[in-house]
Coordinates of C-alpha atoms (C1' of nucleotides) in Angstrom, one line a residue:
Chain A
M1 CA 15.3 -2.3 -19.8
S2 CA 15.3 1.4 -19.7
E3 CA 11.8 1.7 -18.7
A4 CA 12.2 -0.1 -15.3
K5 CA 11.5 2.9 -13.1
S6 CA 11.7 2.4 -9.4
E7 CA 7.9 2.4 -9.0
S8 CA 6.1 1.4 -12.1
K9 CA 7.0 -1.6 -14.2
S10 CA 5.1 -1.3 -17.4
V11 CA 3.9 -4.9 -17.1
N12 CA 0.3 -4.1 -16.5
L13 CA -1.8 -1.5 -14.8
T14 CA -3.2 -3.8 -12.2
K15 CA 0.2 -4.7 -10.8
R16 CA 1.2 -1.1 -10.9
A17 CA -1.8 -0.2 -8.9
V18 CA -1.2 -3.0 -6.4
Y19 CA 2.4 -1.9 -5.9
E20 CA 1.5 1.8 -5.6
L21 CA -1.2 1.1 -3.1
R22 CA 0.8 -1.3 -1.0
Q23 CA 3.6 1.2 -0.8
R24 CA 1.3 3.9 0.4
I25 CA -0.3 1.6 3.0
I26 CA 2.9 0.3 4.4
H27 CA 4.7 3.6 4.5
G28 CA 1.9 5.6 5.9
G29 CA 0.4 7.5 3.0
L30 CA -2.9 5.6 3.7
A31 CA -3.5 5.1 7.4
G32 CA -5.4 2.3 8.9
G33 CA -9.1 2.7 8.6
T34 CA -8.9 5.0 5.6
R35 CA -11.6 4.3 3.0
L36 CA -10.5 4.0 -0.6
Y37 CA -12.6 5.7 -3.3
E38 CA -12.2 4.2 -6.7
V39 CA -12.7 7.3 -8.7
A40 CA -10.3 9.4 -6.6
L41 CA -7.6 6.8 -6.7
S42 CA -8.0 6.1 -10.5
E43 CA -7.6 9.9 -11.2
E44 CA -4.6 10.1 -8.9
L45 CA -2.9 7.1 -10.3
Q46 CA -4.0 7.9 -13.9
I47 CA -5.4 4.4 -14.2
S48 CA -9.0 3.5 -14.9
R49 CA -11.3 2.2 -12.3
T50 CA -11.2 -1.4 -13.4
P51 CA -7.6 -2.2 -12.6
V52 CA -7.7 -0.1 -9.5
R53 CA -10.7 -2.2 -8.3
E54 CA -8.8 -5.4 -9.2
A55 CA -5.8 -4.2 -7.3
M56 CA -7.9 -3.5 -4.2
S57 CA -9.3 -6.9 -4.5
R58 CA -5.9 -8.5 -4.5
L59 CA -4.7 -6.4 -1.5
A60 CA -7.8 -7.6 0.3
E61 CA -6.6 -11.2 -0.4
E62 CA -3.3 -10.2 1.0
G63 CA -4.9 -8.9 4.2
L64 CA -3.9 -5.2 3.8
L65 CA -7.4 -4.1 2.9
E66 CA -10.9 -5.2 4.0
R67 CA -14.2 -5.0 2.3
A68 CA -16.2 -2.1 3.8
S69 CA -19.9 -2.5 4.7
G70 CA -21.9 -1.2 1.8
G71 CA -19.3 -2.0 -0.8
G72 CA -15.8 -0.7 -1.4
F73 CA -12.6 -1.2 0.6
Q74 CA -10.8 0.4 3.5
V75 CA -7.3 0.0 4.8
R76 CA -7.3 -2.7 7.5
S77 CA -6.5 -1.3 10.9
F78 CA -4.9 -3.1 13.7
S79 CA -5.1 -2.5 17.4
Y80 CA -2.0 -3.1 19.5
R81 CA -3.6 -6.3 20.6
D82 CA -4.0 -7.4 16.9
V83 CA -0.3 -6.9 16.3
T84 CA 0.5 -8.9 19.3
D85 CA -1.8 -11.7 18.3
A86 CA -0.4 -11.7 14.7
I87 CA 3.1 -12.2 16.1
E88 CA 1.9 -14.9 18.4
L89 CA 0.1 -16.5 15.5
R90 CA 3.2 -16.6 13.5
G91 CA 4.9 -18.3 16.3
V92 CA 2.2 -20.9 16.5
L93 CA 2.3 -21.6 12.8
E94 CA 6.1 -21.7 12.6
G95 CA 5.9 -24.0 15.7
T96 CA 3.5 -26.3 13.9
A97 CA 5.7 -26.4 10.8
A98 CA 8.7 -27.2 12.9
R99 CA 6.9 -29.9 14.9
L100 CA 5.6 -31.5 11.7
A101 CA 9.1 -31.4 10.2
A102 CA 10.5 -33.0 13.3
E103 CA 7.8 -35.7 13.4
Q104 CA 8.1 -36.6 9.8
G105 CA 11.8 -36.3 9.6
A106 CA 13.2 -33.4 7.6
D107 CA 14.9 -33.6 4.3
K108 CA 18.7 -33.8 4.8
T109 CA 19.6 -31.5 1.9
A110 CA 17.2 -28.9 3.1
L111 CA 18.6 -29.1 6.6
A112 CA 22.1 -28.6 5.2
E113 CA 21.0 -25.5 3.3
I114 CA 19.5 -24.1 6.5
G115 CA 22.8 -24.9 8.3
A116 CA 24.7 -22.9 5.7
I117 CA 22.3 -19.9 6.2
L118 CA 22.9 -20.1 10.0
D119 CA 26.7 -20.0 9.4
E120 CA 26.3 -16.9 7.3
L121 CA 24.1 -15.4 10.0
D122 CA 27.0 -16.0 12.5
D123 CA 29.3 -14.1 10.1
C124 CA 27.1 -11.0 10.5
F125 CA 28.3 -10.8 14.1
A126 CA 32.0 -10.7 13.0
G127 CA 33.1 -7.5 14.5
E128 CA 33.5 -8.2 18.2
A129 CA 32.7 -4.8 19.5
G130 CA 29.0 -4.1 20.0
E131 CA 28.4 -1.9 17.0
S132 CA 29.6 -3.6 13.9
L133 CA 26.6 -5.8 12.8
D134 CA 25.5 -5.8 9.2
F135 CA 21.8 -5.3 9.9
D136 CA 20.7 -5.5 6.3
R137 CA 22.5 -8.7 5.6
Y138 CA 21.2 -10.2 8.9
S139 CA 17.6 -9.2 8.0
E140 CA 17.9 -10.8 4.5
L141 CA 19.4 -14.1 5.8
N142 CA 16.9 -14.2 8.7
G143 CA 14.1 -14.0 6.2
Q144 CA 15.6 -16.8 4.2
F145 CA 16.0 -18.9 7.3
H146 CA 12.4 -18.6 8.3
A147 CA 11.3 -19.3 4.7
K148 CA 13.3 -22.5 4.5
L149 CA 12.2 -23.6 7.9
A150 CA 8.6 -23.3 6.9
E151 CA 9.2 -25.4 3.8
L152 CA 10.7 -28.3 5.8
C153 CA 7.3 -29.7 6.8
Q154 CA 6.3 -29.9 3.1
S155 CA 2.8 -28.8 3.7
N156 CA 1.1 -26.5 1.2
V157 CA -1.7 -25.6 3.6
I158 CA 0.6 -24.6 6.5
L159 CA 3.0 -22.8 4.2
R160 CA 0.1 -20.8 2.7
E161 CA -1.3 -19.6 6.0
L162 CA 2.1 -18.8 7.2
E163 CA 2.8 -16.7 4.2
R164 CA -0.5 -15.0 4.8
V165 CA 0.4 -14.0 8.3
K166 CA 3.9 -12.9 7.3
S167 CA 2.5 -10.6 4.7
L168 CA 1.4 -8.3 7.5
P169 CA 4.4 -6.1 7.5
F170 CA 4.8 -5.9 11.3
A171 CA 4.4 -9.7 11.7
S172 CA 7.2 -10.6 9.4
P173 CA 10.2 -12.4 11.0
S174 CA 12.5 -9.5 10.1
A175 CA 10.2 -6.7 11.0
F176 CA 12.1 -5.6 14.1
V177 CA 15.6 -6.3 12.9
L178 CA 15.6 -3.2 10.8
G179 CA 13.1 -1.4 13.0
S180 CA 15.3 -1.1 16.1
Q181 CA 18.8 -0.7 14.5
Q182 CA 20.2 1.7 17.1
T183 CA 19.9 0.2 20.5
R184 CA 22.4 -2.1 22.1
R185 CA 19.6 -4.2 23.5
S186 CA 18.5 -5.1 20.0
L187 CA 21.9 -6.5 19.2
Q188 CA 21.7 -8.7 22.3
S189 CA 18.3 -9.9 21.2
L190 CA 19.8 -10.9 17.9
V191 CA 22.3 -13.0 19.7
V192 CA 19.6 -14.8 21.6
A193 CA 17.6 -15.2 18.4
Q194 CA 20.5 -16.8 16.6
A195 CA 20.9 -19.2 19.5
Q196 CA 17.2 -20.1 19.2
H197 CA 17.7 -20.7 15.4
R198 CA 20.4 -23.3 16.2
A199 CA 18.4 -25.0 18.9
L200 CA 15.4 -25.1 16.6
V201 CA 17.3 -26.9 13.9
Q202 CA 18.8 -29.2 16.3
A203 CA 15.4 -30.2 17.7
I204 CA 14.1 -30.9 14.2
E205 CA 17.2 -33.0 13.4
R206 CA 16.7 -35.0 16.6
R207 CA 13.0 -35.3 15.8
E208 CA 12.1 -33.6 19.1
G209 CA 8.7 -32.2 17.9
V210 CA 7.5 -30.7 21.2
R211 CA 10.8 -29.0 21.8
A212 CA 10.9 -27.6 18.2
E213 CA 7.4 -26.2 18.6
A214 CA 8.1 -24.6 21.9
I215 CA 11.3 -23.0 20.6
A216 CA 9.6 -21.6 17.6
R217 CA 6.9 -20.0 19.7
E218 CA 9.4 -18.5 22.1
H219 CA 11.4 -17.2 19.2
A220 CA 8.5 -15.2 17.9
R221 CA 8.1 -13.7 21.3
I222 CA 11.3 -11.8 20.8
A223 CA 9.5 -9.9 18.2
R224 CA 6.8 -9.2 20.7
A225 CA 9.3 -7.9 23.2
N226 CA 10.9 -5.7 20.5
L227 CA 7.4 -4.4 19.7
E228 CA 6.9 -3.3 23.2
Q229 CA 10.3 -1.7 23.3
T230 CA 9.6 0.2 20.1
F231 CA 6.4 1.6 21.5
I232 CA 8.0 2.6 24.7
T233 CA 11.1 4.4 23.4
E234 CA 9.9 6.2 20.3
T235 CA 6.2 6.7 20.6
Q236 CA 5.7 8.7 17.5
A237 CA 8.4 7.2 15.3
P238 CA 7.8 7.6 11.6
D239 CA 9.4 4.5 10.1
S240 CA 10.7 2.7 13.1
L241 CA 8.5 -0.3 12.1
P242 CA 7.1 -1.2 8.7
G243 CA 3.4 -0.8 8.6
I244 CA 3.2 1.2 11.8
A245 CA 0.7 3.4 10.1
L246 CA -1.8 0.5 10.2
I247 CA -1.8 0.4 13.9
T248 CA -4.6 2.5 15.4
R249 CA -7.0 2.6 18.3
Chain B
M1 CA -40.7 -12.2 -1.0
S2 CA -41.9 -14.1 -4.0
E3 CA -38.6 -13.8 -5.8
A4 CA -36.6 -15.7 -3.2
K5 CA -35.7 -18.6 -5.3
S6 CA -33.6 -21.3 -3.8
E7 CA -30.6 -20.3 -5.8
S8 CA -30.5 -16.6 -6.7
K9 CA -31.3 -13.8 -4.3
S10 CA -31.9 -10.8 -6.4
V11 CA -29.6 -8.7 -4.2
N12 CA -26.9 -8.2 -6.8
L13 CA -25.2 -10.1 -9.5
T14 CA -21.8 -10.5 -7.9
K15 CA -23.4 -12.3 -4.9
R16 CA -25.4 -14.4 -7.1
A17 CA -22.3 -15.4 -9.0
V18 CA -20.4 -16.1 -5.8
Y19 CA -23.2 -18.3 -4.6
E20 CA -23.6 -20.2 -7.9
L21 CA -20.0 -20.8 -8.2
R22 CA -19.5 -21.9 -4.6
Q23 CA -22.4 -24.4 -4.9
R24 CA -20.8 -25.9 -8.1
I25 CA -17.4 -26.1 -6.5
I26 CA -18.6 -27.7 -3.3
H27 CA -21.1 -30.1 -4.9
G28 CA -18.8 -31.2 -7.6
G29 CA -20.0 -29.4 -10.7
L30 CA -16.5 -27.9 -10.9
A31 CA -13.8 -30.3 -9.9
G32 CA -10.5 -29.4 -8.3
G33 CA -8.1 -28.0 -10.8
T34 CA -10.7 -26.9 -13.3
R35 CA -9.9 -23.6 -15.0
L36 CA -12.7 -21.0 -15.0
Y37 CA -13.2 -19.0 -18.2
E38 CA -14.9 -15.7 -17.7
V39 CA -16.8 -15.6 -21.0
A40 CA -18.1 -19.2 -20.8
L41 CA -19.2 -18.6 -17.2
S42 CA -20.9 -15.3 -17.9
E43 CA -22.8 -16.8 -20.8
E44 CA -23.8 -19.7 -18.7
L45 CA -24.9 -17.6 -15.7
Q46 CA -26.4 -14.9 -17.9
I47 CA -24.3 -12.4 -16.0
S48 CA -21.7 -10.1 -17.6
R49 CA -18.0 -10.6 -17.2
T50 CA -17.4 -7.9 -14.6
P51 CA -19.4 -9.4 -11.7
V52 CA -18.3 -12.9 -12.6
R53 CA -14.7 -11.7 -12.3
E54 CA -15.5 -10.0 -9.0
A55 CA -17.1 -13.2 -7.7
M56 CA -14.0 -15.2 -8.6
S57 CA -11.9 -12.8 -6.8
R58 CA -13.9 -13.2 -3.6
L59 CA -13.9 -17.0 -3.9
A60 CA -10.1 -16.7 -4.1
E61 CA -10.1 -14.7 -0.9
E62 CA -12.3 -17.5 0.6
G63 CA -9.7 -20.1 -0.5
L64 CA -11.9 -22.0 -3.0
L65 CA -10.2 -20.6 -6.1
E66 CA -6.6 -19.7 -6.8
R67 CA -5.2 -17.3 -9.3
A68 CA -3.8 -19.3 -12.3
S69 CA -0.4 -18.5 -13.8
G70 CA -0.9 -16.2 -16.7
G71 CA -4.1 -14.7 -15.3
G72 CA -7.5 -16.1 -14.6
F73 CA -8.6 -18.5 -11.9
Q74 CA -8.9 -22.2 -11.3
V75 CA -10.6 -24.3 -8.7
R76 CA -8.2 -25.0 -5.9
S77 CA -7.4 -28.7 -5.7
F78 CA -6.4 -30.5 -2.6
S79 CA -4.4 -33.7 -2.1
Y80 CA -5.3 -36.1 0.6
R81 CA -2.4 -34.7 2.5
D82 CA -3.7 -31.1 2.1
V83 CA -7.0 -32.1 3.6
T84 CA -5.3 -33.8 6.5
D85 CA -3.1 -30.7 7.1
A86 CA -6.1 -28.4 7.0
I87 CA -7.8 -30.4 9.7
E88 CA -4.6 -30.4 11.7
L89 CA -4.4 -26.7 11.2
R90 CA -7.9 -26.2 12.4
G91 CA -7.0 -28.1 15.6
V92 CA -3.9 -26.0 16.0
L93 CA -5.8 -22.7 15.7
E94 CA -8.7 -23.9 17.9
G95 CA -6.1 -25.0 20.3
T96 CA -4.5 -21.6 20.3
A97 CA -7.8 -19.9 20.8
A98 CA -8.6 -22.2 23.7
R99 CA -5.2 -21.7 25.3
L100 CA -5.5 -17.9 25.0
A101 CA -9.0 -18.0 26.5
A102 CA -7.7 -20.1 29.4
E103 CA -4.7 -17.9 30.0
Q104 CA -6.7 -14.6 29.9
G105 CA -9.7 -15.9 31.7
A106 CA -12.8 -16.4 29.7
D107 CA -16.0 -14.3 30.0
K108 CA -18.4 -16.0 32.4
T109 CA -21.5 -15.1 30.3
A110 CA -20.0 -16.6 27.2
L111 CA -19.0 -19.7 29.1
A112 CA -22.6 -20.1 30.4
E113 CA -23.9 -19.9 26.8
I114 CA -21.4 -22.5 25.7
G115 CA -22.6 -24.7 28.6
A116 CA -26.2 -24.4 27.4
I117 CA -25.1 -25.5 23.9
L118 CA -23.4 -28.5 25.4
D119 CA -26.6 -29.4 27.3
E120 CA -28.5 -29.2 24.1
L121 CA -25.9 -31.4 22.4
D122 CA -26.4 -34.0 25.1
D123 CA -30.1 -34.0 24.4
C124 CA -29.4 -35.1 20.8
F125 CA -28.3 -38.5 22.3
A126 CA -31.7 -38.8 24.0
G127 CA -32.8 -42.2 22.5
E128 CA -30.8 -44.8 24.2
A129 CA -30.7 -47.3 21.4
G130 CA -27.9 -46.8 18.9
E131 CA -29.9 -45.3 16.1
S132 CA -31.9 -42.4 17.3
L133 CA -29.5 -39.4 17.0
D134 CA -30.7 -36.2 15.5
F135 CA -27.7 -35.6 13.2
D136 CA -28.9 -32.4 11.7
R137 CA -29.4 -30.8 15.1
Y138 CA -26.2 -32.2 16.4
S139 CA -24.3 -30.7 13.4
E140 CA -25.9 -27.3 13.9
L141 CA -25.2 -27.2 17.6
N142 CA -21.7 -28.5 17.1
G143 CA -21.0 -25.6 14.7
Q144 CA -22.3 -23.1 17.2
F145 CA -20.1 -24.6 19.9
H146 CA -17.0 -24.3 17.8
A147 CA -17.9 -20.7 16.8
K148 CA -18.5 -19.6 20.4
L149 CA -15.4 -21.3 21.5
A150 CA -13.3 -19.4 19.0
E151 CA -14.8 -16.1 20.2
L152 CA -13.7 -16.8 23.8
C153 CA -10.1 -15.6 23.2
Q154 CA -11.4 -12.3 21.9
S155 CA -8.8 -12.1 19.2
N156 CA -9.8 -10.8 15.8
V157 CA -6.7 -12.1 14.2
I158 CA -7.1 -15.7 15.4
L159 CA -10.8 -15.7 14.7
R160 CA -10.2 -14.5 11.2
E161 CA -7.7 -17.1 10.3
L162 CA -9.8 -19.8 11.9
E163 CA -12.8 -18.7 9.9
R164 CA -10.6 -19.0 6.8
V165 CA -9.6 -22.6 7.5
K166 CA -13.2 -23.5 8.4
S167 CA -14.4 -22.2 5.1
L168 CA -12.8 -25.1 3.4
P169 CA -15.8 -27.4 3.4
F170 CA -14.0 -30.6 4.5
A171 CA -12.1 -28.8 7.3
S172 CA -15.3 -27.4 9.0
P173 CA -16.0 -28.9 12.4
S174 CA -19.2 -30.4 11.3
A175 CA -18.0 -31.8 8.0
F176 CA -18.0 -35.4 9.1
V177 CA -21.1 -35.3 11.3
L178 CA -23.3 -35.4 8.3
G179 CA -20.8 -37.2 6.1
S180 CA -20.9 -40.4 7.9
Q181 CA -24.5 -40.7 9.1
Q182 CA -24.9 -44.4 8.6
T183 CA -22.3 -46.1 10.6
R184 CA -22.5 -47.1 14.2
R185 CA -18.8 -46.1 14.7
S186 CA -19.6 -42.5 13.8
L187 CA -22.2 -42.4 16.6
Q188 CA -19.5 -43.6 19.1
S189 CA -17.1 -41.0 17.8
L190 CA -19.7 -38.3 18.5
V191 CA -19.9 -39.6 22.1
V192 CA -16.2 -39.2 22.4
A193 CA -16.3 -35.8 20.8
Q194 CA -18.9 -34.5 23.2
A195 CA -16.8 -35.7 26.1
Q196 CA -13.9 -33.7 24.7
H197 CA -16.2 -30.7 24.4
R198 CA -16.9 -30.9 28.1
A199 CA -13.3 -31.4 29.0
L200 CA -12.2 -28.5 26.9
V201 CA -14.6 -26.1 28.5
Q202 CA -13.6 -27.3 31.9
A203 CA -9.9 -26.8 31.1
I204 CA -10.7 -23.2 30.0
E205 CA -12.7 -22.5 33.2
R206 CA -9.8 -23.8 35.3
R207 CA -7.4 -21.7 33.3
E208 CA -5.4 -24.8 32.3
G209 CA -4.1 -23.5 29.0
V210 CA -1.8 -26.4 28.0
R211 CA -4.6 -28.9 28.6
A212 CA -7.1 -26.9 26.7
E213 CA -4.8 -26.7 23.7
A214 CA -4.1 -30.4 23.7
I215 CA -7.7 -31.3 23.9
A216 CA -8.7 -29.0 21.1
R217 CA -6.0 -30.6 18.9
E218 CA -7.0 -34.1 19.8
H219 CA -10.6 -33.2 19.1
A220 CA -9.8 -32.2 15.6
R221 CA -8.1 -35.5 15.0
I222 CA -11.5 -37.2 15.3
A223 CA -12.3 -35.5 12.0
R224 CA -9.1 -36.9 10.6
A225 CA -10.0 -40.4 11.7
N226 CA -13.4 -40.0 10.2
L227 CA -11.8 -38.8 7.0
E228 CA -9.8 -42.0 6.7
Q229 CA -12.9 -44.0 7.4
T230 CA -14.8 -42.2 4.7
F231 CA -12.1 -42.9 2.2
I232 CA -11.8 -46.6 3.2
T233 CA -15.4 -47.5 3.1
E234 CA -17.0 -45.7 0.2
T235 CA -14.2 -44.8 -2.1
Q236 CA -16.3 -43.2 -4.9
A237 CA -19.1 -41.8 -2.8
P238 CA -20.8 -38.8 -4.3
D239 CA -21.8 -36.6 -1.4
S240 CA -20.4 -38.4 1.5
L241 CA -18.3 -35.4 2.4
P242 CA -18.9 -31.8 1.4
G243 CA -16.3 -30.6 -1.0
I244 CA -15.0 -34.0 -1.8
A245 CA -14.8 -33.0 -5.5
L246 CA -11.9 -30.7 -4.6
I247 CA -9.8 -33.6 -3.5
T248 CA -7.6 -34.9 -6.3
R249 CA -4.2 -36.2 -7.1
Chain C
dC1 C1' -39.1 18.6 19.6
dG2 C1' -38.2 14.4 17.4
dC3 C1' -38.8 11.2 13.9
dC4 C1' -39.7 9.8 9.3
dC5 C1' -39.5 10.1 4.6
dG6 C1' -38.1 12.0 0.2
dT7 C1' -34.5 13.8 -2.7
dG8 C1' -30.1 14.6 -4.7
dA9 C1' -25.3 13.8 -4.9
dT10 C1' -21.8 10.5 -4.4
dT11 C1' -20.1 5.9 -4.9
dT12 C1' -20.2 1.4 -6.2
dG13 C1' -22.3 -2.1 -9.5
dT14 C1' -22.8 -3.7 -14.3
dA15 C1' -22.4 -4.1 -19.2
dT16 C1' -19.8 -3.9 -23.1
dA17 C1' -16.5 -2.4 -26.6
dC18 C1' -11.9 -2.4 -27.6
dA19 C1' -6.8 -3.6 -26.5
dT20 C1' -3.3 -6.6 -25.5
dT21 C1' -1.1 -10.8 -24.7
dC22 C1' -0.2 -15.5 -25.0
dG23 C1' -0.2 -19.9 -27.1
dG24 C1' -0.9 -22.9 -30.9
dT25 C1' -0.4 -24.1 -35.7
dG26 C1' 1.1 -24.0 -40.1
dT27 C1' 4.3 -22.9 -43.6
dA28 C1' 8.5 -21.7 -45.6
dT29 C1' 13.3 -21.9 -45.6
dA30 C1' 17.9 -23.7 -44.2
Chain D
dT1 C1' 13.7 -32.9 -41.1
dA2 C1' 14.1 -29.3 -38.0
dT3 C1' 13.7 -24.6 -36.8
dA4 C1' 12.0 -20.0 -37.0
dC5 C1' 8.7 -16.8 -38.0
dA6 C1' 4.2 -15.1 -38.7
dC7 C1' -0.5 -15.3 -38.3
dC8 C1' -4.8 -16.4 -36.0
dG9 C1' -7.8 -17.1 -32.3
dA10 C1' -9.0 -17.3 -27.6
dA11 C1' -8.4 -15.5 -23.3
dT12 C1' -7.7 -11.8 -20.0
dG13 C1' -6.7 -6.7 -19.4
dT14 C1' -8.5 -2.0 -19.7
dA15 C1' -11.6 2.0 -20.4
dT16 C1' -15.9 4.0 -20.1
dA17 C1' -20.8 4.8 -20.2
dC18 C1' -24.8 3.9 -17.8
dA19 C1' -27.6 1.8 -13.8
dA20 C1' -28.5 1.1 -9.1
dA21 C1' -27.9 1.7 -4.5
dT22 C1' -26.5 4.1 -0.5
dC23 C1' -25.8 8.1 2.6
dA24 C1' -26.5 12.7 4.2
dC25 C1' -29.4 16.4 4.6
dG26 C1' -33.4 19.0 5.0
dG27 C1' -38.3 19.6 5.2
dG28 C1' -42.6 18.2 6.6
dC29 C1' -45.6 15.9 9.7
dG30 C1' -46.9 13.7 14.1

DNA sequence: CGCCCGTGATTTGTATACATTCGGTGTATA
DNA sequence: TATACACCGAATGTATACAAATCACGGGCG
């Protein structure tokens, strides 16, 4: 137990390298477009080339790296348009999952669990004044909601692709909850978001597939609006958004 | 030139291994769920473990393999439902690409090229009697049509995920064109498909996004119908469908 | 002046030996 | 008879030496 450092579990070197690299990519140590050199990295991480290579390979599967022409890897870089599209794509996939769940009829137990999460989300708004929202808790529960929702359609294929899109840090459902903590507008957008959560679940319960799909898409567009807001207000913000270092061009 | 065997380009061993393994997976040498052992494979392919491992990693990115619990890889296996969902997902993604293209306004030149492909597709139906369709040519052109269509929305993110889904052999747009060569019904379904191609392009030209999306989804459902047909008529067919060996459970 | 080709350094590709881990099997003891 | 422990073997994980390919740079030639 004592060896569980914050960074490096001693499980195996590949996982350590994956973790290390992912941290650096998301938090800006390695900007979008940067090429990764095996030897340099292995010296820096004190790990031999083989597990480093393996780690890069896994991060490519994850979508954070891409294979460079002529071998090797580079940090994947995203244009503003790419980020927008990724959010739209998440909406499309969540919409599809919701529609399928509605069409097939969703499992009652799972729906009840989702309802419980929604109640807890409501509790986050407890303080009536504008300021007293528990952002961390909201973010956590929001993530759970979206995960459970995706499972409702019971489709491995859809779930898998959705996980893939969500693994892009800025396309995750909770990306902007933490990103824009300060503003009053962001609190209002959370109120709207929660209303959409309720409507979405209702649509699925009533087997209104088209409605469910439309709501899910619109729900994702809140993230898009928040993205625009983030880029307008604090142009050079450091950690206003996870993975902001990947966005270039 | 003389060393360009049918199987192994001498470029490098990783690519050779990727190619070899992909062939075996798609054509049934390695059934869905099979675990791949590095040593056995490297002996069999006469390639050392390192490039074999690398190849497996790439095939995992491609979606043909998955990482097994406790290390290593196994051939990904698909239930009938998974195949169905993959086709539906392709429809959803192509639909999104079409909608975005319609909303943004598609490039005239690209649209003209697509129109030319459609004309060529029409030519495939030249012989008036039921039998005289050039399936190979149709299949090739059909693939080109779908590729060009996806490019219309000019979105890297959408394109990338679409490529990913299409890389599953049975989810590719042309999977069933070759698969069901014999039947008269399949010829009819190609006529319907071509009509949908025209309608889809028209919708994009007229910037009718919702219509374009709906047509693209419906178009993919032809593949789904052909899938059902394939499974009804020839239950144990060997190569009636590329990648049929992946379908289990 | 520009282009092409060779050469060297840098970087990835490949082979292989050794380490580690996990699972199975058998035996011994309670 | 059941359980626990230890050993063995097979598989992946890791390190590293060597090979091959690629890129940048500079010199020679058209």
